[in-house]
XYZ file of C-alpha atoms in Angstrom:
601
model
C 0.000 0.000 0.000
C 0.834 3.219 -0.446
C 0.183 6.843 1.672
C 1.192 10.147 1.331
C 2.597 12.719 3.511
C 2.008 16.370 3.212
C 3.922 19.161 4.308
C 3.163 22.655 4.424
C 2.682 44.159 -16.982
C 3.922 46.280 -18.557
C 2.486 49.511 -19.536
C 2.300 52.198 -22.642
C 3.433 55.835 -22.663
C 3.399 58.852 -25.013
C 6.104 61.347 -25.110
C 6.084 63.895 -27.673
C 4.044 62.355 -29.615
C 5.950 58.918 -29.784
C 5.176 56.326 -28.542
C 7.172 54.926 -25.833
C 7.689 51.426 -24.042
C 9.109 51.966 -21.170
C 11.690 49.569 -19.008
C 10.096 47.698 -16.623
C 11.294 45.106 -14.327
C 9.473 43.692 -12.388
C 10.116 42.952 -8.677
C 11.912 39.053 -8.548
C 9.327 36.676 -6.315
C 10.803 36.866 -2.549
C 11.603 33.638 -1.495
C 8.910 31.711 0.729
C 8.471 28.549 2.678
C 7.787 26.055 -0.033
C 5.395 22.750 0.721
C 7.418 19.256 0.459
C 6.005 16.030 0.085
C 6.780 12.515 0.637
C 4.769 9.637 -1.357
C 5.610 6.173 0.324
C 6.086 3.017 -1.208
C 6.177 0.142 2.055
C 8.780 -2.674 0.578
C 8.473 -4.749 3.757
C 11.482 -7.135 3.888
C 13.000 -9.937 1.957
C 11.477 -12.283 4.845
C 7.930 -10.317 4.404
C 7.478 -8.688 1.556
C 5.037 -5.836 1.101
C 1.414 -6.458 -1.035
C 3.144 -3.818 -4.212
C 6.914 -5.816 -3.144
C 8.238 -9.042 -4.521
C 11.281 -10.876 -3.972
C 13.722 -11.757 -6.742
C 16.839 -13.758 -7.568
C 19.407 -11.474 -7.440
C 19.481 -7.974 -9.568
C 18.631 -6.661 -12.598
C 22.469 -5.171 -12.850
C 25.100 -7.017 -10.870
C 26.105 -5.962 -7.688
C 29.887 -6.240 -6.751
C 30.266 -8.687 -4.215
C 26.296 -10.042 -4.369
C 25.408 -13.627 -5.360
C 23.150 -13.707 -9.023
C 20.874 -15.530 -6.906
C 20.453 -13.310 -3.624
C 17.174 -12.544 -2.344
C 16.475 -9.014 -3.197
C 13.425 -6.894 -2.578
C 12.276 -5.335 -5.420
C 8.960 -3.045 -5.915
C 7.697 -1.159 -9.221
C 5.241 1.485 -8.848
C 4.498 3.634 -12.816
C 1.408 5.655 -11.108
C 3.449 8.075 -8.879
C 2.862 11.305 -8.175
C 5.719 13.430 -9.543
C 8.699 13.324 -7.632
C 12.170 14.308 -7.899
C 13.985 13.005 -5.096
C 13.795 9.285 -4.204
C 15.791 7.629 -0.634
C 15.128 3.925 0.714
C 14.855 3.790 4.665
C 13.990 1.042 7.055
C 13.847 0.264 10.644
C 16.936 1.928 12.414
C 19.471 -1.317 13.212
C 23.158 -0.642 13.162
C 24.024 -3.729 12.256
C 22.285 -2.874 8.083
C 25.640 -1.690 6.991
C 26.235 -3.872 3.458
C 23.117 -3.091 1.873
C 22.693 -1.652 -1.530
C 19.532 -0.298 -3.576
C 19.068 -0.086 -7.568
C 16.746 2.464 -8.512
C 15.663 3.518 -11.876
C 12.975 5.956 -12.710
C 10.209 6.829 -15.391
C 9.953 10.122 -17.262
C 6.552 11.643 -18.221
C 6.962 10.240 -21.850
C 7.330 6.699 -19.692
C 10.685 6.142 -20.955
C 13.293 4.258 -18.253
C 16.422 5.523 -17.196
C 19.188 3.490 -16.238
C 19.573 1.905 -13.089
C 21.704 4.269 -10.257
C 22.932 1.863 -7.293
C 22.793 4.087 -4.253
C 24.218 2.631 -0.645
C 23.597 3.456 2.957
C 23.791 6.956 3.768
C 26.930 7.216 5.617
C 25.708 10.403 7.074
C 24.086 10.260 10.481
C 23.156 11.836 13.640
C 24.933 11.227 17.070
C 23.571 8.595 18.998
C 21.110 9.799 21.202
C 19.938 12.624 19.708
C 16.840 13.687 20.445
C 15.313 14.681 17.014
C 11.821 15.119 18.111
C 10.902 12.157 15.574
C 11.909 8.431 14.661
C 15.177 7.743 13.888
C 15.217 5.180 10.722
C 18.242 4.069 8.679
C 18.630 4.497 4.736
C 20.104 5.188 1.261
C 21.507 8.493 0.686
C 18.927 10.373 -1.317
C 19.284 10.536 -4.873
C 17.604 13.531 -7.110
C 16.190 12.061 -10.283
C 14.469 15.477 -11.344
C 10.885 14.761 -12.236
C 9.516 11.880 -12.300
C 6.408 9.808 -12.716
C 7.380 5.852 -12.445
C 10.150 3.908 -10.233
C 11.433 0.568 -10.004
C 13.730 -0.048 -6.881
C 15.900 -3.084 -5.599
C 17.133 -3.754 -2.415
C 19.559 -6.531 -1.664
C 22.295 -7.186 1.233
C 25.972 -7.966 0.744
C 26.962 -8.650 4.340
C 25.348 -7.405 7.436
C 21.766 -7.167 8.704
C 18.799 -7.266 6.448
C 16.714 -4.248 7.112
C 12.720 -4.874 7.654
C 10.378 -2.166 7.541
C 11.684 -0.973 4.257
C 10.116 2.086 2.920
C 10.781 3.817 -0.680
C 10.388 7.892 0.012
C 9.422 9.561 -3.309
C 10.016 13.202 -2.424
C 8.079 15.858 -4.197
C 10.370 19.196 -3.455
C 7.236 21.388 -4.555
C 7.867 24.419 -6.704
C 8.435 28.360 -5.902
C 8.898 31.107 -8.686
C 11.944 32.475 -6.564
C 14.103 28.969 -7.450
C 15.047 30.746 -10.953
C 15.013 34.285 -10.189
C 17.339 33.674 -6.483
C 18.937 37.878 -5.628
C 22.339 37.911 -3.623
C 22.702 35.620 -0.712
C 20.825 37.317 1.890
C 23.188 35.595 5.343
C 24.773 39.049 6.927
C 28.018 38.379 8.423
C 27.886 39.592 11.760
C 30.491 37.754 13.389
C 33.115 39.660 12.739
C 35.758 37.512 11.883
C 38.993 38.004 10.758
C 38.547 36.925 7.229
C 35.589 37.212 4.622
C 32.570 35.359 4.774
C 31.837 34.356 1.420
C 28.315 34.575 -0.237
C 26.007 32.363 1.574
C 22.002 31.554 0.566
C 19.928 31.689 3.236
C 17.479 28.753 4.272
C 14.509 30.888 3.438
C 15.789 31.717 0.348
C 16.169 28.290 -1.015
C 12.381 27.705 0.806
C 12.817 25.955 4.020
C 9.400 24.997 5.479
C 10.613 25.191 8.884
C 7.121 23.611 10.156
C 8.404 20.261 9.553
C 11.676 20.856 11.175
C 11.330 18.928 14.606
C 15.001 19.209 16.068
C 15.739 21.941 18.598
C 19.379 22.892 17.789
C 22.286 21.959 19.897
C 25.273 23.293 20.296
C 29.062 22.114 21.140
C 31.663 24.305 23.110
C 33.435 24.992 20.193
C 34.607 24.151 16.630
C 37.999 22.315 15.775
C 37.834 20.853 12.659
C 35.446 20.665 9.673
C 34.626 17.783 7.828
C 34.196 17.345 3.722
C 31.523 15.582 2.080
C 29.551 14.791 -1.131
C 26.392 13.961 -1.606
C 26.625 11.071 -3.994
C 24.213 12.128 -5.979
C 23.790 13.154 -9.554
C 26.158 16.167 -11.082
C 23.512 16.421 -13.644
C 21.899 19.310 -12.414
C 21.434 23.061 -13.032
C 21.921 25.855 -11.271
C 18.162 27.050 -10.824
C 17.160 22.845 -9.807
C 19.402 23.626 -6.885
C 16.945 25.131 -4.374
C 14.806 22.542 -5.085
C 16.932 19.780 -4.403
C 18.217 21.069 -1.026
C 14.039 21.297 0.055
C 14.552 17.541 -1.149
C 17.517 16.488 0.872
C 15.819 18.315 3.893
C 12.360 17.141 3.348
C 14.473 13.576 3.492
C 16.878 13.827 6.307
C 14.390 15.387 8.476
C 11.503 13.371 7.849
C 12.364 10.250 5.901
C 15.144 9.794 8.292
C 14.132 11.533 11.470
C 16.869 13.263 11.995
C 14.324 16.383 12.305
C 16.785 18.767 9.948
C 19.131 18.982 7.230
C 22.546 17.358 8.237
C 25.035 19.078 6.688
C 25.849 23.010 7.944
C 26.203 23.887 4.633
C 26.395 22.790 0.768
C 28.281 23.640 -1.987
C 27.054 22.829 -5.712
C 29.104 22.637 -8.756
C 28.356 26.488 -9.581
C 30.850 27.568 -6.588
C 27.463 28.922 -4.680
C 26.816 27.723 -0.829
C 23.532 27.171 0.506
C 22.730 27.250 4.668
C 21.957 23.981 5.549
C 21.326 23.101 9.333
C 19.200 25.378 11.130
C 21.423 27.240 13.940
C 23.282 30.032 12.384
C 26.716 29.281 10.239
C 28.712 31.455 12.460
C 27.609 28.675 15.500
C 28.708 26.215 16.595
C 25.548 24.123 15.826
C 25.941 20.273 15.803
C 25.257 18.385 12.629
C 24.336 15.185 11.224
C 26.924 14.650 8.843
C 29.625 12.161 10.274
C 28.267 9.896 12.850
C 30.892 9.726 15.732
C 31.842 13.301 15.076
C 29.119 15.765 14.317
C 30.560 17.765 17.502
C 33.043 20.853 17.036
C 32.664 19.581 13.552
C 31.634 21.875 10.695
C 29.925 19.890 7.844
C 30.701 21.300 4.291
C 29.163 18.471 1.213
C 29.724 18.978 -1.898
C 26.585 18.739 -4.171
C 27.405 15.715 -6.324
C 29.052 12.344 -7.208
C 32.709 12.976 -6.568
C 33.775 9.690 -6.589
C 32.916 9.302 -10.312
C 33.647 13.270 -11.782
C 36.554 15.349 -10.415
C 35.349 18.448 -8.376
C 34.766 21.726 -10.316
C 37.236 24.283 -9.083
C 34.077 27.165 -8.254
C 33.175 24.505 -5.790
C 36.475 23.745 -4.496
C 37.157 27.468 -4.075
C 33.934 28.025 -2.258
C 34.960 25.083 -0.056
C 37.757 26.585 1.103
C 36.375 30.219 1.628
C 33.663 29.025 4.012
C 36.088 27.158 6.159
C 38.604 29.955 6.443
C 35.819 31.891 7.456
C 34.768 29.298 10.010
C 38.030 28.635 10.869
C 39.045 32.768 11.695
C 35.946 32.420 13.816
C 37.134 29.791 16.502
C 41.101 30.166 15.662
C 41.815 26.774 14.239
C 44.774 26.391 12.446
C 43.993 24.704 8.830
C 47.395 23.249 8.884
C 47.349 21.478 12.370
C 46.000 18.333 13.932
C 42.990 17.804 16.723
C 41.775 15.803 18.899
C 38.204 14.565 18.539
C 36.461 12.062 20.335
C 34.030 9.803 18.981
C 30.138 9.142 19.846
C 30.598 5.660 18.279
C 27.255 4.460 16.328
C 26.394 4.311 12.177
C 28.898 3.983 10.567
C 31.628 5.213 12.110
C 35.406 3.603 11.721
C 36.149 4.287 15.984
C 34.215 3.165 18.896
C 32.653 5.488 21.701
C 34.263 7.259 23.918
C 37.802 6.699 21.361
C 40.214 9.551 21.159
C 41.087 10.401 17.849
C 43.929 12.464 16.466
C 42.920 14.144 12.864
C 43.804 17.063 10.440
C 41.462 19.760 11.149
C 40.268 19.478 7.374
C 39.756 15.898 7.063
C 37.668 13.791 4.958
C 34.593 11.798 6.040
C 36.236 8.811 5.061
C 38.582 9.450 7.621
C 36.139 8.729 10.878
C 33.747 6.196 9.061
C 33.377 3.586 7.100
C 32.775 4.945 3.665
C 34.060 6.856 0.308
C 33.147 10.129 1.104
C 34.100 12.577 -0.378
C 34.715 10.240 -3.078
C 37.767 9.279 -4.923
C 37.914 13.132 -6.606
C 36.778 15.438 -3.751
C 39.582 13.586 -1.235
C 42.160 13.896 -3.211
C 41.759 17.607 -3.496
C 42.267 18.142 0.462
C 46.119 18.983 0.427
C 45.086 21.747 -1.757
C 42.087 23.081 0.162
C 44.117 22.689 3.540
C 46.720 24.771 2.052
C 44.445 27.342 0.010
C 42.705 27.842 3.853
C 45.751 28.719 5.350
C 46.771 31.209 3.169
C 43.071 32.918 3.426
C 43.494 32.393 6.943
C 46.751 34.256 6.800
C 46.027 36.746 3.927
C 42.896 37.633 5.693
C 44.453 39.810 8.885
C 47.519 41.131 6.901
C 44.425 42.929 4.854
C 42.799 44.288 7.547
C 45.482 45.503 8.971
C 45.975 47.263 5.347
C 43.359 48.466 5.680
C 43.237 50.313 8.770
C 46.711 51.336 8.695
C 46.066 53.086 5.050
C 42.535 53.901 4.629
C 41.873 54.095 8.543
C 38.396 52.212 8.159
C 37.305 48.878 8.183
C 37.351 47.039 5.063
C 34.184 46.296 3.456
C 33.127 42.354 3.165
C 33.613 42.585 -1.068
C 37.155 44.561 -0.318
C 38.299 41.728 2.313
C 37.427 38.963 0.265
C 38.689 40.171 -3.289
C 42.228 41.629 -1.918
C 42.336 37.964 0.802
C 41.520 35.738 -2.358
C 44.066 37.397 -4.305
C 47.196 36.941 -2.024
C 46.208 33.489 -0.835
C 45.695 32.063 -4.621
C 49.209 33.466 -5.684
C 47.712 35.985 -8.047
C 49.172 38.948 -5.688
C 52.038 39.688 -3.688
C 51.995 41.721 -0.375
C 53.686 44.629 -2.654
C 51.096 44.267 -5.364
C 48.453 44.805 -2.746
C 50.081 47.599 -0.519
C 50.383 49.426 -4.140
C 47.182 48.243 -5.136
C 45.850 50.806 -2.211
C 48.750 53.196 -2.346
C 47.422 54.022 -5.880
C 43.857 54.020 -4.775
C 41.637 57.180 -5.390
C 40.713 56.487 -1.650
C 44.077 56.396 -0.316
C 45.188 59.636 -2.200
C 42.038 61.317 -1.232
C 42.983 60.581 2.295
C 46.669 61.485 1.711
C 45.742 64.687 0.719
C 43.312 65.781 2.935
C 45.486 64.569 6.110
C 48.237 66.881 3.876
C 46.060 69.647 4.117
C 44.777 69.371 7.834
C 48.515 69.041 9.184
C 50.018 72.060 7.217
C 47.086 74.428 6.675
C 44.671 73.278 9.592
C 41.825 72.767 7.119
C 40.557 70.485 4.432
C 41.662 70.702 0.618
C 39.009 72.799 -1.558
C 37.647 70.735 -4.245
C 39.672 72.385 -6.696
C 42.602 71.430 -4.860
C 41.770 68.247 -4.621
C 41.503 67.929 -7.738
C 44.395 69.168 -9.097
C 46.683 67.078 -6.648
C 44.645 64.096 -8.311
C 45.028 64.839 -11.516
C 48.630 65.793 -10.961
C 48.999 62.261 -8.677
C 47.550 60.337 -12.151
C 49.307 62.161 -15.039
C 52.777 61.346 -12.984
C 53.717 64.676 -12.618
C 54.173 64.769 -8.982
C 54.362 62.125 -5.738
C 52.559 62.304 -2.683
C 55.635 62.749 -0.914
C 55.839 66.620 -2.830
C 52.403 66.950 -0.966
C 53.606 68.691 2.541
C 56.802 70.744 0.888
C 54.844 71.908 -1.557
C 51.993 73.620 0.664
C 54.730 74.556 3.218
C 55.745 76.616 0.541
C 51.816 78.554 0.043
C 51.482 81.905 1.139
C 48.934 80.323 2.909
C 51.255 78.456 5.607
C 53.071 81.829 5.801
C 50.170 83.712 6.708
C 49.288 81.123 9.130
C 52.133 82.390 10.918
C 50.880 85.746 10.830
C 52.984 86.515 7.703
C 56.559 86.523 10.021
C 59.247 85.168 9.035
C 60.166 83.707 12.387
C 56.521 82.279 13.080
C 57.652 80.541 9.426
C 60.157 79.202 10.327
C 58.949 78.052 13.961
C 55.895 76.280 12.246
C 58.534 73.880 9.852
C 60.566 72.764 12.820
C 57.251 71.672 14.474
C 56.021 70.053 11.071
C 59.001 68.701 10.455
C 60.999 68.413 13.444
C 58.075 67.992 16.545
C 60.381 70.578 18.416
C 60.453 74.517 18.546
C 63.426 76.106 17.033
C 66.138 77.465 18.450
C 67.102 81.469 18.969
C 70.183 81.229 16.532
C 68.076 78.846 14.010
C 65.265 80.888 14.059
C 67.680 84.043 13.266
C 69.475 82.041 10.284
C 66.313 80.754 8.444
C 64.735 83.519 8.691
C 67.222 85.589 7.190
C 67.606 83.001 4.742
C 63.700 83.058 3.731
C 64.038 86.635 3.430
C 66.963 86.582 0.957
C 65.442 83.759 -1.522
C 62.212 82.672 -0.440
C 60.915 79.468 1.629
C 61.553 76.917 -0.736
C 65.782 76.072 0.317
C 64.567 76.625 3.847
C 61.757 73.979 3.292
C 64.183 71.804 1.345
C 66.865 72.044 4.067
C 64.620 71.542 7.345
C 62.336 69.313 5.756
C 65.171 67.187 4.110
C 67.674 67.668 7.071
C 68.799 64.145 8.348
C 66.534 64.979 11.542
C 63.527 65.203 9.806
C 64.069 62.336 7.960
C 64.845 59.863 10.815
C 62.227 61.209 12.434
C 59.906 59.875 9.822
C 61.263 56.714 9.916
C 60.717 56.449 13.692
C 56.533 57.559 13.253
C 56.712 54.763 10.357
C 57.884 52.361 12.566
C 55.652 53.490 15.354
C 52.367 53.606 13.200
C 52.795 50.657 11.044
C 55.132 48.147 13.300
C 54.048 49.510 16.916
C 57.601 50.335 18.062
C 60.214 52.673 17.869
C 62.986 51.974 15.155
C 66.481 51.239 16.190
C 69.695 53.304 15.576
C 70.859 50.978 12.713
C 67.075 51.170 11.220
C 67.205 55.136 11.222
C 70.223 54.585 9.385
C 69.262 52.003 6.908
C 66.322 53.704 6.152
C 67.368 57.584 6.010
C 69.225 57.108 2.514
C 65.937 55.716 1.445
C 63.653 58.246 2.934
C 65.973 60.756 1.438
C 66.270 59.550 -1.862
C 62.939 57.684 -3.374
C 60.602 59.294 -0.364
C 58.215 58.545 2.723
C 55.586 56.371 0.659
C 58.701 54.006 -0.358
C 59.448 53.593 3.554
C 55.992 52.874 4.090
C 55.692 50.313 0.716
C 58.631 48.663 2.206
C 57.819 48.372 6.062
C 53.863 46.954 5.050
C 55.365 44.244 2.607
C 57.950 43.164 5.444
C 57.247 39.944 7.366
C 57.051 42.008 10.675
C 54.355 43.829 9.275
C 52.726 40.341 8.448
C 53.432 38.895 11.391
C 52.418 41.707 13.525
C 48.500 41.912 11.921
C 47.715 38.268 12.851
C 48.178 39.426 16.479
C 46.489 42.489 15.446
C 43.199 40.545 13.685
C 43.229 37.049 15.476
């Protein structure tokens, strides 16, 4: 028998006498909860057999490691409902480990697809959770897009033969949002050290949370995070996707009872990530992803077969910018080892209460019994480990950019553009630092904090202006910025138009200290005889001056004063190629780097 289970213009316009179709688009649908559905198929056992069930000889398509002549279960049902989503689950008994299902499924037109052997979902829950429904064992789920017909086949290799068998056709329902999806709508508000990437929100891929029965729990903290696939089709496109996580939730929670999605969060072949477990991503939420060690785990599956198809890189790039996000969060080092200890249960590899030493990004082959990530996705962990770290690094060495030159926070688009860039190789730490020294923001700031220190105001917009255009064309340096308006009648009549108040102002510009009787005498006499520019040029260029800027660039950018030998080093340098060379070479210097991971843990 079978039962079902139910879930929750344009317009015309004349100007001038022509007429005139305006541009009009219209607002995209906002996302909603969508209604899921679940027809059931009851299978029985191979002992007991179901009235629509039958048992066979062995299966249509041989099974590796199954006898031709095994019992198997088998069931054909052509008029379904449409569905897109199918999963096998039975009576929760640890001991079904070796059992696999061939499903194939009918199109509208009634035409047969091949078979697809699926295997017991090596995803689970932590024993004893307290789901709020069920528990039942199964198949991984296994998106067929519609559908109106399915034949299924269940036979055991080894282990337990499952009895209550069920076949869970899952209609995902439909939502006029699923093609027309705006940004990711997940605000970062945990302000970590590096980027969160792009994230869809449940609501926006149509979570009913109605039929979510699992009141989230949460662990003390996270140390590692854990990759997955799916094993499901890679025959999908991009706007099926919100539809088929609706299916794998509808399933997990439901079908399998573990009252929510498992995974925290999915990645599909596009390079987009979906929110998967209810809890918030910035949590530390427990999942239901790697039985044994859902806790201070963080679940990232890929959306796809990656045992049989190597991993697009958009997916493996958006892998490794939502752990280095998580990871900033809780301070884990991508590179190191931890400690977990295992729940025991499904189909995990280590018994209960078994402490085991793993990377922090490790696969989920690692803990249990099972291919995942498959053959493809594993073998691409070295590189996501590494391409982690370097976010994790690049991350804080931008911040402190950043604040040091543009005296503001970064933006999340800034953070994750300049962080990408120096963690995938395609920057330096001196193609970044000039990347903002030859920003319009930074030379906006450059000139107004010009302005403000010599003149005690702000730059006019014509003045602004002219240093920019005079900044672009190549025609002068920022470093000609304070000489130049020291030299301004304005600065002089700062001073109250006396040579002596002149004079008194550069040694506090340039100096921090007032000048002397004698040097105001000799300046001044010199400004009198042929102008302010050689006094400028000698005060402002005097060896004084000049090691004095090293010291404030040492202070501002490395928190300390420089040594002797630095004021040394540096004072040929200062002298000869300018300030902003000092500061190019002090933010690209390892000290620098070193210095803003203590500055942006």
């Amino acid at each position: 028998m079978r039962r079902t289970l139910g879930g929750i213009t344009a317009f015309l316009a004349f100007t001038g006498g022509l007429l005139v179709l305006p541009v009009y688009a219209a607002p995209a649908p906002a996302p909603e909860p969508v209604e899921t559905s679940t027809e059931q198929v009851e299978m029985g056992s191979v002992d007991a057999p179901a009235p629509d069930a039958e048992v066979q000889e062995g299966t249509t398509e041989p099974v590796g490691g199954v006898s031709p002549v095994e019992p198997t279960l088998t069931v054909s049902q052509t008029d379904t409902a449409e569905f897109s989503l199918v999963g096998v689950t039975w009576a929760y008994d640890a001991a079904v480990t070796g059992t696999v299902v061939q499903i194939r499924v009918q199109d509208e037109a009634g035409a047969w697809g091949d078979w697809t052997a699926v295997t017991v979902e090596d995803s689970d829950q932590n024993t004893g959770t307290d789901s709020g429904a069920p528990r039942r064992g199964g198949t991984a789920p296994l998106w067929t897009g519609a559908s109106h017909g399915v034949e299924a086949e269940l036979v055991t290799a080894s282990g337990a033969q499952p009895v209550d068998v069920t076949l869970d056709l899952v209609d995902p329902g439909t939502s006029d949002a699923d093609d027309s999806l705006t940004a990711p709508d997940i605000q970062d508000t945990a302000d970590a050290a590096t980027a969160m990437p792009d994230v869809y929100s449940r609501a926006q891929w149509g979570a009913d949370e109605t039929i979510r029965t699992w009141d989230p729990e949460y662990a003390p903290t996270i140390k590692a995070a854990t990759l997955h696939h799916t094993a499901d089709t890679n025959n999908y496109t991009a706007d099926q996707v919100p539809a088929m996580m609706r299916s794998i939730y509808r399933y997990h929670t439901v079908s399998r009872g573990w009252g929510d999605i498992g995974y925290n969060v999915i990645v599909d072949k596009f390079g987009r990530l979906w929110e998967g477990r209810y809890g918030g991503l910035a949590s530390t939420v427990i999942g239901a992803h790697a039985g044994g060690f859902n806790t201070s785990t963080f679940g990232v599956s890929m959306l796809g077969n990656y045992d049989t198809t190597p991993a697009p890189q958009a997916m493996v790039n958006a892998v490794e910018a939502i752990i280095a996000w998580k990871f900033s969060l809780y301070g884990v080092n991508p590179s190191g080892t931890t400690v977990l200890t295992s729940s025991g249960g499904g189909t995990s590899k280590y018994a209960a209460g078994q402490r085991v030493t793993l990377p922090t990004i490790f696969g989920h082959r690692d803990v249990g019994s099972t291919t995942c990530p498959g053959q493809y996705g594993y073998a691409r962990l070295p590189e996501i480990r590494s391409a982690v770290a370097a976010q994790v690094s690049a991350s804080p060495y931008v911040r402190a950019l950043y604040r040091d030159m543009m005296t503001r926070d970064p933006d999340d688009g800034g953070l994750m553009m300049w962080s990408t860039a120096l963690a995938n190789g395609s920057l330096d730490r001196r193609g970044a630092t000039t990347g903002f020294a030859t920003s319009l923001e930074y030379r906006r700031l450059i000139i107004t904090q010009a302005y403000v220190q010599v003149l005690g105001r702000g730059p006019d917009p014509s003045g602004m202006d002219t240093w920019l255009q005079q900044l672009s064309l190549g025609n002068v340096r920022l470093d000609n910025l304070r000489p130049t308006l020291m030299a301004s009648a304005e600065f002089y009549l700062r001073g109250g138009s006396s040579d002596a108040a002149f004079v008194n102002n550069m040694y506090q510009a340039a100096l921090g200290r007032s000048a002397g009787s004698n040097e105001v005498s000799h300046w001044a006499y010199v400004r009198r005889q042929v102008g302010p520019e050689p006094v400028i040029q000698a005060i402002w260029g005097s060896p004084e001056a000049g090691m004095r800027r090293v010291d404030q660039a040492y202070q501002y950018y490395l928190g300390r004063a420089a040594g002797v030998s630095e004021q040394q080093y540096w004072l040929p340098v200062v002298m000869g190629s300018g300030d902003e060379r000092l500061r190019e070479e002090v933010t690209v210097s390892q000290e620098y780097f070193l210095r803003a991971q203590s500055r942006f843990p």
